[in-house]
Coordinates of C-alpha atoms in Angstrom, one line a residue:
M1 CA 42.6 -2.0 39.1
E2 CA 40.5 1.0 38.0
I3 CA 40.5 3.9 40.6
W4 CA 38.1 6.9 40.5
D5 CA 38.1 10.2 42.2
L6 CA 35.0 11.1 44.3
Y7 CA 33.2 14.4 44.2
D8 CA 30.5 16.0 46.3
E9 CA 27.1 17.3 45.2
Q10 CA 28.6 20.6 44.2
G11 CA 31.1 19.0 41.9
N12 CA 34.1 19.5 44.2
K13 CA 36.8 16.8 44.4
T14 CA 36.7 15.4 48.0
G15 CA 40.1 13.9 48.0
E16 CA 38.7 10.4 48.3
T17 CA 39.2 7.6 45.8
W18 CA 37.2 4.5 45.0
E19 CA 37.7 1.2 43.3
R20 CA 35.5 0.4 40.3
S21 CA 34.8 -3.1 41.7
R22 CA 33.0 -1.4 44.7
A23 CA 31.0 1.0 42.6
K24 CA 27.7 -0.1 44.2
E25 CA 29.1 0.9 47.6
I26 CA 29.8 4.5 47.0
P27 CA 28.6 6.6 50.0
E28 CA 25.6 8.9 49.8
G29 CA 26.5 12.3 48.6
R30 CA 29.5 11.1 46.7
Y31 CA 29.8 10.8 42.9
H32 CA 32.3 9.7 40.3
I33 CA 32.7 11.2 36.9
V34 CA 31.4 9.5 33.7
C35 CA 32.0 11.0 30.2
D36 CA 29.9 10.4 27.1
I37 CA 31.2 11.8 23.8
L38 CA 29.0 12.0 20.7
I39 CA 31.0 11.9 17.5
R40 CA 30.0 13.7 14.4
H41 CA 31.8 13.9 11.1
Q42 CA 32.5 17.3 9.5
D43 CA 30.1 16.3 6.7
G44 CA 27.2 15.9 9.2
A45 CA 27.1 12.2 9.7
F46 CA 27.1 10.7 13.2
L47 CA 29.2 7.7 14.3
L48 CA 27.3 4.7 15.8
T49 CA 29.0 1.6 17.2
L50 CA 27.5 -1.8 17.9
R51 CA 28.1 -3.1 21.4
D52 CA 29.8 -6.5 21.8
P53 CA 27.1 -9.2 22.1
H54 CA 28.9 -10.5 25.2
K55 CA 28.6 -7.3 27.1
D56 CA 26.6 -7.6 30.4
I57 CA 24.6 -4.4 29.7
Y58 CA 22.8 -3.8 26.4
P59 CA 24.6 -6.5 24.4
G60 CA 24.3 -6.2 20.6
C61 CA 22.8 -2.7 20.8
W62 CA 23.7 0.4 18.8
E63 CA 25.1 3.4 20.7
A64 CA 26.0 6.8 19.6
S65 CA 28.9 7.7 21.7
A66 CA 32.2 6.5 23.3
G67 CA 32.5 6.9 27.0
G68 CA 33.4 5.6 30.4
S69 CA 34.5 6.6 33.9
A70 CA 37.2 9.2 34.6
L71 CA 40.3 7.7 36.1
A72 CA 41.8 9.2 39.3
G73 CA 43.6 12.4 38.4
E74 CA 41.7 12.9 35.1
T75 CA 39.6 15.9 34.2
P76 CA 36.3 15.3 32.5
E77 CA 37.7 16.5 29.1
E78 CA 40.8 14.3 29.5
C79 CA 38.5 11.3 30.2
A80 CA 36.4 12.1 27.1
R81 CA 39.5 12.3 24.9
R82 CA 40.9 9.1 26.2
E83 CA 37.7 7.1 25.9
M84 CA 37.1 8.3 22.4
L85 CA 40.6 7.3 21.3
E86 CA 40.4 3.9 23.0
E87 CA 37.0 3.0 21.7
T88 CA 37.1 4.5 18.1
G89 CA 40.8 5.3 17.4
L90 CA 39.7 8.8 16.6
K91 CA 41.1 12.0 18.3
A92 CA 38.8 14.6 19.9
E93 CA 40.4 17.9 18.7
K94 CA 38.1 20.4 20.3
P95 CA 35.3 18.6 22.3
E96 CA 32.3 20.8 23.2
L97 CA 30.6 20.3 26.5
I98 CA 26.9 19.9 26.0
S99 CA 25.5 19.1 29.5
V100 CA 26.4 17.9 33.0
N101 CA 23.8 15.6 34.7
Y102 CA 23.8 14.1 38.2
R103 CA 22.5 10.6 38.6
P104 CA 22.1 9.8 42.3
Q105 CA 21.0 6.3 41.7
S106 CA 24.4 5.4 40.2
H107 CA 26.4 8.0 42.1
S108 CA 27.7 9.4 38.9
V109 CA 28.0 12.8 37.2
I110 CA 27.7 12.5 33.5
Y111 CA 29.6 15.0 31.3
A112 CA 28.1 14.9 27.8
W113 CA 30.5 16.1 25.0
L114 CA 30.4 16.6 21.3
S115 CA 33.4 16.1 19.1
V116 CA 33.4 17.0 15.4
V117 CA 36.0 15.1 13.4
N118 CA 37.5 15.5 10.0
C119 CA 38.9 12.1 9.1
Q120 CA 38.6 9.2 6.7
K121 CA 35.4 7.4 7.6
D122 CA 37.2 4.0 7.5
A123 CA 39.7 5.3 10.1
V124 CA 37.6 4.0 13.0
R125 CA 39.3 1.3 15.1
L126 CA 37.1 -0.7 17.4
Q127 CA 38.1 -1.7 20.9
E128 CA 38.1 -5.4 21.4
G129 CA 35.5 -6.5 23.9
E130 CA 33.6 -3.2 23.7
T131 CA 32.2 -2.9 20.1
V132 CA 32.1 -5.1 17.0
D133 CA 30.9 -2.8 14.2
Y134 CA 30.3 0.8 13.3
R135 CA 28.4 2.9 10.9
W136 CA 28.1 6.6 9.9
M137 CA 24.5 7.8 9.8
A138 CA 22.9 10.9 8.3
P139 CA 21.4 13.4 10.8
D140 CA 17.7 12.8 10.1
A141 CA 18.2 9.0 10.1
F142 CA 20.1 9.3 13.4
L143 CA 17.3 11.3 15.0
S144 CA 14.7 8.8 13.8
L145 CA 16.7 5.9 15.3
I146 CA 16.8 7.5 18.8
S147 CA 13.2 6.4 19.5
E148 CA 14.1 2.8 18.6
E149 CA 17.4 1.9 20.1
P150 CA 17.3 1.5 24.0
I151 CA 20.7 3.1 24.6
L152 CA 20.0 6.0 22.4
K153 CA 16.8 6.7 24.4
I154 CA 19.0 6.9 27.5
Q155 CA 21.6 9.1 25.8
Y156 CA 19.0 11.5 24.3
P157 CA 18.3 13.6 27.4
R158 CA 22.1 14.3 27.8
Y159 CA 22.3 15.8 24.4
K160 CA 18.7 17.2 24.2
P161 CA 19.7 20.9 23.8
Y162 CA 22.0 20.1 20.9
L163 CA 19.8 17.4 19.3
D164 CA 16.7 19.6 19.5
R165 CA 18.5 22.3 17.4
L166 CA 19.6 19.6 15.0
K167 CA 16.0 18.4 14.7
E168 CA 14.8 21.8 13.8
N169 CA 17.5 22.0 11.1
C170 CA 16.6 18.6 9.8
C171 CA 12.9 19.5 9.6
M172 CA 13.8 22.5 7.5
D173 CA 16.0 20.4 5.3
N174 CA 13.2 17.8 4.9
A175 CA 10.8 20.5 3.9
K176 CA 13.2 22.0 1.4
Y177 CA 13.9 18.7 -0.3
M178 CA 10.2 17.6 -0.3
K179 CA 9.2 20.9 -2.0
R180 CA 11.7 20.0 -4.7
C181 CA 10.1 16.5 -5.0
Y182 CA 6.7 18.2 -5.4
E183 CA 8.1 20.4 -8.2
L184 CA 9.4 17.3 -10.0
A185 CA 6.0 15.6 -9.5
I186 CA 4.2 18.6 -11.0
Q187 CA 6.6 18.7 -13.9
A188 CA 5.8 15.0 -14.6
G189 CA 2.1 15.7 -14.4
K190 CA 2.3 18.6 -16.9
K191 CA 4.0 16.2 -19.3
G192 CA 1.1 13.8 -19.1
Y193 CA 2.6 11.4 -16.6
D194 CA 1.5 10.6 -13.0
T195 CA 2.5 13.2 -10.5
F196 CA 5.4 11.7 -8.5
G197 CA 9.0 12.9 -8.0
A198 CA 12.0 11.7 -6.0
L199 CA 15.6 12.6 -5.3
L200 CA 18.6 11.4 -3.5
V201 CA 20.6 13.6 -1.0
H202 CA 24.0 13.0 0.5
N203 CA 25.5 15.4 3.1
G204 CA 23.2 18.2 2.0
E205 CA 23.8 17.7 -1.8
I206 CA 21.2 16.5 -4.2
L207 CA 23.0 13.7 -6.2
E208 CA 20.1 12.7 -8.5
E209 CA 16.5 13.6 -9.3
A210 CA 13.8 11.7 -11.1
E211 CA 10.2 12.1 -12.3
N212 CA 7.5 9.6 -13.0
T213 CA 7.5 8.3 -16.6
A214 CA 5.0 5.5 -16.3
D215 CA 3.2 4.6 -19.5
W216 CA 0.6 2.0 -18.8
N217 CA -0.4 1.7 -22.5
K218 CA 3.2 0.5 -23.3
G219 CA 3.5 -1.4 -20.0
L220 CA 6.3 0.8 -18.7
F221 CA 6.5 1.0 -14.9
G222 CA 8.4 4.2 -14.7
H223 CA 7.8 5.2 -11.1
A224 CA 9.9 8.1 -9.9
E225 CA 11.7 6.1 -7.2
F226 CA 12.4 3.3 -9.7
N227 CA 13.8 5.7 -12.2
L228 CA 15.9 7.2 -9.4
V229 CA 17.4 3.8 -8.5
H230 CA 18.3 3.2 -12.1
K231 CA 20.1 6.6 -12.2
C232 CA 22.1 5.8 -9.1
A233 CA 23.0 2.1 -9.6
N234 CA 26.6 1.6 -10.6
R235 CA 27.2 5.3 -10.2
Y236 CA 27.7 5.7 -6.4
S237 CA 29.5 3.6 -3.9
D238 CA 27.7 1.5 -1.3
S239 CA 29.0 3.7 1.5
V240 CA 27.6 6.9 -0.1
L241 CA 24.3 5.3 -0.8
K242 CA 24.1 3.9 2.8
E243 CA 24.6 7.5 4.2
S244 CA 22.2 9.1 1.7
V245 CA 18.5 9.9 2.2
L246 CA 15.9 9.2 -0.6
Y247 CA 13.1 11.7 -0.7
T248 CA 9.9 10.9 -2.5
S249 CA 6.7 12.9 -3.0
C250 CA 4.5 9.9 -1.9
A251 CA 5.1 6.8 0.2
P252 CA 6.7 4.3 -2.2
C253 CA 4.9 1.2 -3.5
E254 CA 6.2 -2.3 -2.8
R255 CA 8.1 -2.6 -6.1
C256 CA 9.8 0.7 -5.5
L257 CA 10.6 -0.3 -1.9
C258 CA 12.3 -3.4 -3.2
A259 CA 14.3 -1.4 -5.7
I260 CA 15.4 1.1 -3.0
A261 CA 16.4 -1.8 -0.8
S262 CA 18.5 -3.3 -3.7
L263 CA 20.3 0.0 -4.0
G264 CA 21.3 -0.1 -0.3
V265 CA 19.6 3.2 0.7
E266 CA 18.5 2.8 4.3
N267 CA 16.6 6.1 4.9
V268 CA 13.5 7.2 3.0
V269 CA 11.5 10.3 3.6
F270 CA 8.1 10.6 2.0
G271 CA 5.6 13.4 1.5
V272 CA 2.1 11.9 1.2
S273 CA 1.3 8.9 3.4
Y274 CA -0.2 5.7 2.2
E275 CA -3.5 6.6 4.0
E276 CA -3.9 10.0 2.4
F277 CA -3.0 8.8 -1.1
S278 CA -5.6 6.0 -0.8
K279 CA -8.3 8.8 -1.0
L280 CA -7.3 9.0 -4.7
T281 CA -7.5 5.2 -5.3
P282 CA -10.4 2.7 -5.4
N283 CA -9.1 0.9 -2.3
D284 CA -8.1 1.7 1.3
A285 CA -4.5 1.7 2.2
V286 CA -3.2 -1.7 3.4
S287 CA -1.8 -1.6 6.9
V288 CA 1.5 -3.4 6.6
D289 CA 4.7 -3.2 8.7
R290 CA 6.9 -2.6 5.7
E291 CA 10.0 -1.9 7.8
G292 CA 9.4 -5.1 9.7
L293 CA 9.0 -7.2 6.6
L294 CA 12.2 -5.8 5.1
Q295 CA 14.0 -6.4 8.4
K296 CA 13.0 -10.1 8.3
L297 CA 14.8 -10.3 4.9
G298 CA 17.9 -8.7 6.4
V299 CA 17.2 -5.3 4.9
R300 CA 17.4 -2.2 7.1
M301 CA 15.2 0.7 6.0
K302 CA 13.7 3.6 7.9
L303 CA 10.5 5.2 6.4
S304 CA 9.9 8.7 7.7
G305 CA 7.0 11.0 7.0
P306 CA 4.6 12.5 6.1
V307 CA 6.3 15.8 5.3
L308 CA 4.2 18.8 4.0
E309 CA 1.4 16.3 3.3
D310 CA -1.4 18.8 2.6
E311 CA 0.8 20.5 0.0
G312 CA 1.7 17.1 -1.4
M313 CA -1.9 16.1 -1.9
H314 CA -2.5 19.2 -4.0
V315 CA 0.3 18.1 -6.3
F316 CA -2.1 15.4 -7.6
E317 CA -4.3 18.2 -9.1
W318 CA -1.9 18.0 -12.1
W319 CA -2.2 14.2 -12.5
G320 CA -2.1 13.3 -16.2
G321 CA -1.5 16.9 -17.5
E322 CA -4.9 18.4 -16.9
Y323 CA -5.5 20.5 -13.7
R324 CA -8.4 19.4 -11.6
P325 CA -9.1 20.5 -8.0
L326 CA -8.2 18.1 -5.3
K327 CA -11.8 18.1 -3.8
E328 CA -13.1 17.1 -7.2
L329 CA -10.7 14.2 -7.5
I330 CA -11.4 12.9 -4.0
A331 CA -15.2 13.2 -4.6
E332 CA -14.9 11.3 -7.9
M333 CA -13.0 8.5 -6.2
A334 CA -15.5 8.4 -3.3
E335 CA -18.3 7.9 -5.9
V336 CA -16.3 5.0 -7.5
R337 CA -15.9 3.4 -4.2
A338 CA -19.6 3.8 -3.4
K339 CA -20.6 2.1 -6.7
A340 CA -18.1 -0.7 -6.1
G341 CA -19.6 -1.2 -2.6
N342 CA -23.1 -1.6 -4.1

């Protein structure tokens, strides 16, 4: 039988206790403590766990924290430490309190904690009946997932101060890596190739870089993302690739998407969108749910962007080795489209 301490609206223990089985009968003005603990590895990755498909609430959904109700006699921190150990097998060394939120509708006070761990990533031990799988996710991919997973949407307000700071840092990182992609793209253009560049980042370190080397006269595909995949294949483990982020100067074509999927990279950040790039092609961008199509094939991939798109469009001024102003290139293609329409 699980017993809880009750607290008043000021957070003071009232001396009353309550059985979990009667949670819906807690009197007005009384609350019990619930702890939520977000787990982040020292390398920056966040731990996500997949709820048991037989759970009554949100079965089979990903969540980003361990947690539960405080037992009678437990402090909020003791509760957080116990729940984290029970549900993940990991110890919370120095948990940091992020926020305290009252939820009158459930008569609960939610203490949201953050715990940074330094452990082997395969040290996670799942609690039977609670979770069935886990994954470590890079910060930017984790932030993107918040808007998709129902439990993460609920958890977000509890961690908003912390996650908003994280989001700012990720935006800065995305800009930094995208600028490097643009540098690679211009390098390719000045060599006479198409202006595209890509790179792979793991925990803030650039693992590999690649430029476009397409040669249509020789029938060589040579897209930057495709070249990057070739560099990484058989060089990095599946776990490293899964935690990595692939940055590319322009939204990848379908062949490159398939190559990236075969590599096992789940997070792609692009500079120029399909829509903007189509201004430099004879045809409009095709509106396709690429993520959805891949998911139907059992492939999980998140496409994020655009990033520094205006800057990225000007990169194409070096297409093929000869500098031409962007306005001139767009006007020329508009004329091609107009003639094709006639």
